[in-house]
XYZ file of C-alpha atoms in Angstrom:
405
model
C 42.995 83.494 64.062
C 40.134 85.643 66.167
C 40.986 88.803 67.871
C 41.096 86.089 71.381
C 44.032 84.490 69.591
C 45.962 87.303 68.750
C 45.459 89.215 72.216
C 46.434 86.096 73.812
C 49.667 86.057 71.516
C 50.388 90.088 71.554
C 50.059 89.288 75.308
C 52.768 86.568 75.137
C 55.329 88.201 73.099
C 54.686 91.530 75.662
C 55.636 89.028 78.328
C 58.729 88.202 76.567
C 60.148 91.413 75.944
C 59.411 92.128 79.302
C 61.284 88.896 80.656
C 64.421 89.642 77.847
C 64.337 93.283 79.039
C 64.616 92.270 82.619
C 67.094 89.922 82.215
C 69.420 91.473 80.492
C 71.303 94.506 82.325
C 69.771 98.129 80.934
C 72.322 100.619 79.761
C 73.363 103.029 82.244
C 72.818 106.298 82.133
C 75.188 108.499 82.480
C 76.253 110.383 85.371
C 78.475 113.027 85.560
C 80.661 115.162 88.672
C 82.553 118.224 88.571
C 85.554 117.860 85.475
C 83.164 115.605 83.443
C 82.075 115.886 80.203
C 81.620 113.139 76.574
C 85.054 113.820 75.840
C 86.875 114.868 79.201
C 88.079 114.101 82.497
C 89.516 116.873 84.988
C 91.860 115.738 87.194
C 94.098 117.475 89.661
C 97.491 116.851 91.695
C 99.616 118.940 94.420
C 103.396 118.173 94.199
C 106.343 120.758 94.857
C 107.807 121.547 91.917
C 109.720 124.167 94.237
C 111.482 124.501 97.552
C 113.341 122.266 99.494
C 111.184 119.145 98.445
C 111.470 120.372 94.760
C 113.337 116.464 93.719
C 109.897 115.197 94.207
C 108.271 117.304 91.460
C 109.264 114.962 88.815
C 106.271 112.373 89.991
C 104.054 115.364 88.049
C 105.662 114.611 85.034
C 105.589 110.734 85.017
C 101.892 111.274 85.689
C 101.517 113.238 83.066
C 103.659 111.170 80.850
C 101.037 108.730 82.418
C 97.816 110.096 80.761
C 99.469 111.080 77.871
C 99.918 107.297 77.411
C 96.416 106.658 78.547
C 95.085 109.855 75.871
C 97.310 108.689 73.151
C 95.442 104.903 73.246
C 91.941 106.238 73.468
C 91.222 107.848 76.893
C 89.384 106.155 79.998
C 85.998 104.639 77.940
C 86.788 107.438 75.330
C 87.261 110.672 77.899
C 90.941 111.529 77.876
C 92.906 112.432 80.728
C 93.443 115.899 81.380
C 96.006 116.619 84.430
C 96.434 119.688 86.784
C 99.049 119.653 88.438
C 99.854 122.355 90.829
C 103.099 123.588 93.179
C 102.612 123.940 96.800
C 106.351 124.358 97.709
C 105.963 121.406 100.268
C 104.010 123.915 102.660
C 100.378 123.561 104.007
C 99.392 126.408 103.684
C 99.818 126.811 100.108
C 98.556 123.545 99.449
C 95.333 124.914 100.776
C 95.153 127.382 98.544
C 96.195 125.072 95.418
C 93.284 122.573 96.830
C 90.738 125.129 96.515
C 91.693 126.410 93.325
C 91.558 122.830 91.772
C 87.814 122.284 93.321
C 86.354 125.613 93.399
C 88.051 127.563 89.987
C 88.759 123.985 87.936
C 86.104 122.002 89.100
C 88.089 118.592 89.172
C 86.430 115.397 89.019
C 88.467 114.636 92.580
C 92.212 115.811 93.671
C 95.281 112.223 92.781
C 98.759 111.738 94.682
C 99.257 115.450 96.514
C 102.711 114.315 98.274
C 103.310 114.666 102.026
C 101.568 114.199 105.685
C 101.302 117.853 106.996
C 100.495 119.134 103.337
C 97.572 116.220 102.940
C 96.062 117.042 106.461
C 96.067 120.741 105.648
C 92.928 119.989 103.217
C 92.111 116.830 104.717
C 88.665 118.433 106.796
C 88.211 120.710 103.209
C 88.372 117.822 101.063
C 85.809 115.769 103.372
C 83.222 119.104 104.285
C 83.009 119.774 99.899
C 82.761 115.452 99.381
C 85.697 115.342 96.752
C 87.672 112.452 96.916
C 91.363 112.981 97.850
C 92.832 109.510 96.844
C 95.692 107.768 96.959
C 97.229 110.237 99.750
C 101.714 110.122 99.019
C 102.078 109.751 102.607
C 102.382 106.939 105.071
C 100.102 108.439 108.190
C 97.525 105.540 109.753
C 95.286 108.990 108.987
C 94.401 108.483 105.804
C 92.971 105.064 106.845
C 90.168 106.344 108.440
C 86.675 105.884 106.262
C 84.137 106.341 109.239
C 85.747 110.098 110.403
C 87.253 111.017 106.680
C 84.731 109.149 103.971
C 86.824 110.974 100.905
C 90.167 110.612 101.971
C 92.448 107.544 100.970
C 96.266 106.352 101.325
C 98.229 104.234 98.807
C 101.417 103.329 100.442
C 101.390 100.940 103.606
C 101.611 102.926 106.991
C 104.692 104.089 108.383
C 103.626 102.508 112.026
C 104.097 99.554 110.143
C 107.482 100.161 108.231
C 108.586 101.478 112.085
C 107.311 98.160 113.884
C 109.272 95.648 111.245
C 112.204 97.554 111.659
C 111.848 97.862 114.939
C 111.287 93.503 115.076
C 113.896 93.219 113.023
C 116.767 94.907 115.656
C 114.636 92.936 118.578
C 115.380 90.168 116.791
C 119.247 90.371 115.206
C 120.277 93.050 118.443
C 118.648 92.866 121.430
C 121.314 94.379 123.383
C 120.799 97.297 120.960
C 121.406 101.160 121.922
C 119.167 103.068 119.363
C 119.487 106.390 118.476
C 116.036 108.479 116.394
C 116.456 111.183 114.031
C 112.832 111.734 113.289
C 111.377 115.271 111.544
C 109.211 116.966 113.644
C 106.001 116.702 112.099
C 103.313 114.345 111.896
C 105.550 111.792 109.164
C 108.414 111.532 112.029
C 105.706 111.392 114.729
C 104.201 108.365 113.160
C 107.391 106.626 111.674
C 108.542 107.345 116.731
C 105.101 105.626 117.394
C 105.177 102.789 115.567
C 109.013 102.396 115.955
C 108.094 102.412 119.575
C 105.238 100.547 120.603
C 106.848 97.578 118.698
C 109.434 97.882 121.199
C 107.373 98.085 123.641
C 109.168 97.847 127.826
C 112.507 97.534 125.781
C 112.105 100.611 124.364
C 113.286 102.527 127.361
C 116.695 100.387 127.620
C 117.336 100.367 124.037
C 116.567 104.153 123.055
C 119.664 105.978 123.885
C 118.205 108.778 122.048
C 115.609 110.558 119.787
C 116.690 113.387 118.172
C 114.128 115.673 115.886
C 114.851 118.281 113.075
C 112.804 121.367 111.012
C 112.608 120.875 108.205
C 113.637 124.461 107.899
C 116.838 123.455 109.115
C 119.697 123.799 107.132
C 122.017 120.756 109.245
C 121.215 117.923 111.451
C 125.095 117.724 111.813
C 124.047 118.561 115.910
C 121.592 115.756 116.231
C 124.034 113.291 114.221
C 126.811 115.015 117.001
C 124.627 113.780 120.134
C 123.329 110.660 118.653
C 127.190 109.565 118.755
C 127.889 111.093 121.886
C 124.667 108.766 124.139
C 126.489 106.188 122.266
C 123.974 105.051 119.908
C 125.179 101.378 117.825
C 122.452 101.663 115.319
C 120.826 104.399 113.828
C 116.854 104.585 112.988
C 116.903 107.442 110.350
C 113.410 109.005 110.035
C 114.194 112.235 107.677
C 113.596 112.702 104.296
C 115.368 112.651 100.914
C 117.368 115.916 101.699
C 118.572 114.718 105.233
C 118.726 111.718 104.854
C 121.417 111.736 102.499
C 122.903 114.839 105.014
C 122.744 112.052 107.495
C 124.473 108.964 105.621
C 127.374 111.551 103.952
C 127.952 113.027 107.408
C 127.689 109.931 109.179
C 130.398 108.899 107.470
C 132.279 111.861 107.397
C 132.176 111.900 111.334
C 133.465 108.021 111.204
C 129.628 107.129 112.588
C 129.476 103.285 111.591
C 126.349 102.641 113.071
C 123.800 100.083 111.804
C 121.179 101.979 109.488
C 117.595 101.872 109.255
C 116.659 104.097 106.266
C 112.780 105.435 105.939
C 111.792 103.475 102.857
C 110.124 107.601 102.085
C 114.253 108.121 101.621
C 114.833 104.820 100.169
C 115.674 105.742 96.617
C 119.229 104.495 94.862
C 118.944 107.670 93.019
C 117.525 110.473 94.471
C 119.215 110.479 98.401
C 121.654 106.672 98.286
C 123.600 107.948 95.098
C 124.006 111.622 96.248
C 125.455 110.648 99.666
C 127.809 108.598 98.556
C 127.318 104.579 97.817
C 130.457 104.087 99.103
C 128.866 106.122 102.305
C 125.288 104.229 102.540
C 127.216 100.295 102.570
C 124.679 98.405 104.548
C 121.919 100.318 104.423
C 118.808 98.250 105.928
C 114.991 100.074 104.728
C 111.819 98.258 103.459
C 109.789 99.050 100.471
C 106.963 98.793 98.703
C 107.662 99.481 95.339
C 110.533 97.937 92.486
C 113.158 99.920 92.319
C 114.438 100.335 88.351
C 117.834 100.685 88.978
C 118.672 97.070 91.607
C 120.003 94.435 90.049
C 117.493 91.826 90.302
C 114.867 94.074 89.319
C 116.035 95.754 85.930
C 115.575 92.449 83.635
C 111.944 91.505 84.702
C 109.200 92.416 82.407
C 107.468 95.124 84.257
C 110.458 97.017 84.917
C 110.995 96.410 81.011
C 107.590 98.059 80.749
C 108.153 100.341 83.013
C 111.383 101.800 81.430
C 110.102 101.760 77.964
C 106.849 103.761 78.895
C 109.319 106.581 80.588
C 111.888 106.508 76.633
C 108.339 107.307 75.250
C 106.432 109.470 77.465
C 108.993 111.290 79.964
C 112.533 110.749 77.705
C 113.572 113.356 80.161
C 112.808 111.633 83.444
C 115.157 109.423 84.875
C 113.860 105.785 83.889
C 115.762 104.297 87.493
C 113.770 106.515 89.287
C 111.375 104.944 91.983
C 109.459 108.590 91.942
C 108.519 107.971 88.799
C 107.549 104.046 89.037
C 105.257 105.606 91.983
C 103.509 108.571 89.831
C 103.290 105.702 87.088
C 101.858 103.349 89.519
C 99.440 106.453 90.496
C 98.232 106.725 87.267
C 96.998 102.841 86.707
C 95.255 102.774 90.021
C 93.149 105.898 88.625
C 92.675 104.742 85.613
C 91.232 101.716 86.812
C 89.312 103.706 89.645
C 87.489 105.421 86.025
C 87.422 102.285 84.180
C 85.528 100.923 87.135
C 83.208 103.930 87.865
C 82.146 103.449 84.085
C 79.340 106.206 82.425
C 78.690 107.533 86.592
C 81.951 109.733 86.653
C 80.444 110.882 90.050
C 82.570 111.789 92.963
C 80.667 109.943 94.964
C 80.650 106.545 92.808
C 84.485 107.808 92.229
C 84.816 106.651 95.656
C 82.763 103.769 95.840
C 85.374 102.517 93.256
C 88.116 103.411 95.239
C 86.620 101.245 97.973
C 86.697 98.215 95.697
C 89.286 97.911 93.974
C 91.295 94.237 93.892
C 94.655 94.449 91.783
C 98.113 93.645 91.162
C 100.220 97.002 90.078
C 103.514 95.712 87.896
C 105.854 98.252 89.904
C 104.876 97.414 92.852
C 106.751 94.398 94.471
C 105.697 91.159 93.335
C 103.869 89.167 96.075
C 102.056 92.104 97.126
C 98.796 93.139 96.229
C 96.198 96.614 96.278
C 93.270 95.964 97.816
C 90.448 97.909 99.467
C 86.860 97.724 101.229
C 84.741 100.200 102.247
C 85.634 99.739 105.676
C 89.268 98.883 104.515
C 91.265 102.421 103.138
C 94.439 100.744 103.149
C 95.330 99.905 99.644
C 98.787 98.656 100.513
C 99.499 96.970 104.264
C 102.729 95.173 103.073
C 106.518 95.570 102.672
C 110.283 94.090 101.634
C 113.008 94.779 103.804
C 115.998 95.429 101.216
C 120.176 95.719 102.573
C 122.189 98.124 99.968
C 125.345 95.940 98.854
C 127.399 97.164 96.833
C 125.522 99.836 94.023
C 122.364 98.122 94.651
C 119.981 96.707 97.031
C 119.664 93.496 97.986
C 116.540 91.391 99.483
C 116.083 89.639 102.259
C 113.502 87.336 104.368
C 109.836 87.023 103.651
C 107.578 90.173 102.329
C 106.232 91.135 105.832
C 104.051 90.898 107.834
C 103.742 87.704 106.548
């Protein structure tokens, strides 16, 4: 072959090689944000391990158990997950202190599954100013779905306003002449529920709501509020309280002989943390609406999803309660975080973590059947539906379709 022929052959081979290189995806270059190395990813979390909301602390232990499970199976893309979970006592000022420690001292990649409306609100501007993902906030406040104003904050659960509207519409449909008494926690959580409830009642709210009373999280009891609700003639009770106060309300209402139709906020729907301590006999007929499977529900106990969760608890959090929905919620949070990191691949920057969190489309085993976790760049609400439940005997029974349908 002459030199011109050789040059032509080399040129063709070079062109072919270039074409193949263009056609095949290039191996992504590694890009690391704070808290990431070839072997580890540091993730922050803040929960009340002390104080009046300490029952929620079990979530941190279940989340650590899930990370232990992931690590035992090789981690995420070969990297072990390291959880730094700090106590804020459900005190917003302490939440700020702990968030600063996690971001500025520990340099975590992101903070996830922080509990509470007021606590997350206290750190929202800080997290966004620092451009650190504040993922899967454990609160149903509507403000977590605002990607334009707060692009680094994302919620998880169906919003409180949607939930409250579901209860209001149920009352309008089944008891249009109801006299409603509302008890709510005097903070953003309670006010969000109240807003959604009153808006859904519309022009009938003024006539139907005979009393709406608040309590402070620091109050020792809610006895006086319950007495006032009964005195107002309420035959329907919309109970927007956190677990300690929800259990008080159920138990004290029974002791007073006040037996309204009782609608209970999902934040306090747990059979283990609220209904049993209040006395199952006192809670008969309670209506709630949730997005999570309750492992202690008779209809759920033998499902493959609950059996898998129970096996996880037995191996990775044996001292925890396998029937507690808070543990199932933490398990789901772990799965979501794992999914985001899997999708991020080798681009483990805070920017890409947020990008992947806004590109989810999956089902989670312990979320109610028929509900899908889905997000987009303009939609930071992973869940937007609920299943209504009514307590009968020692378990909840589902009724009606998944709402909004």
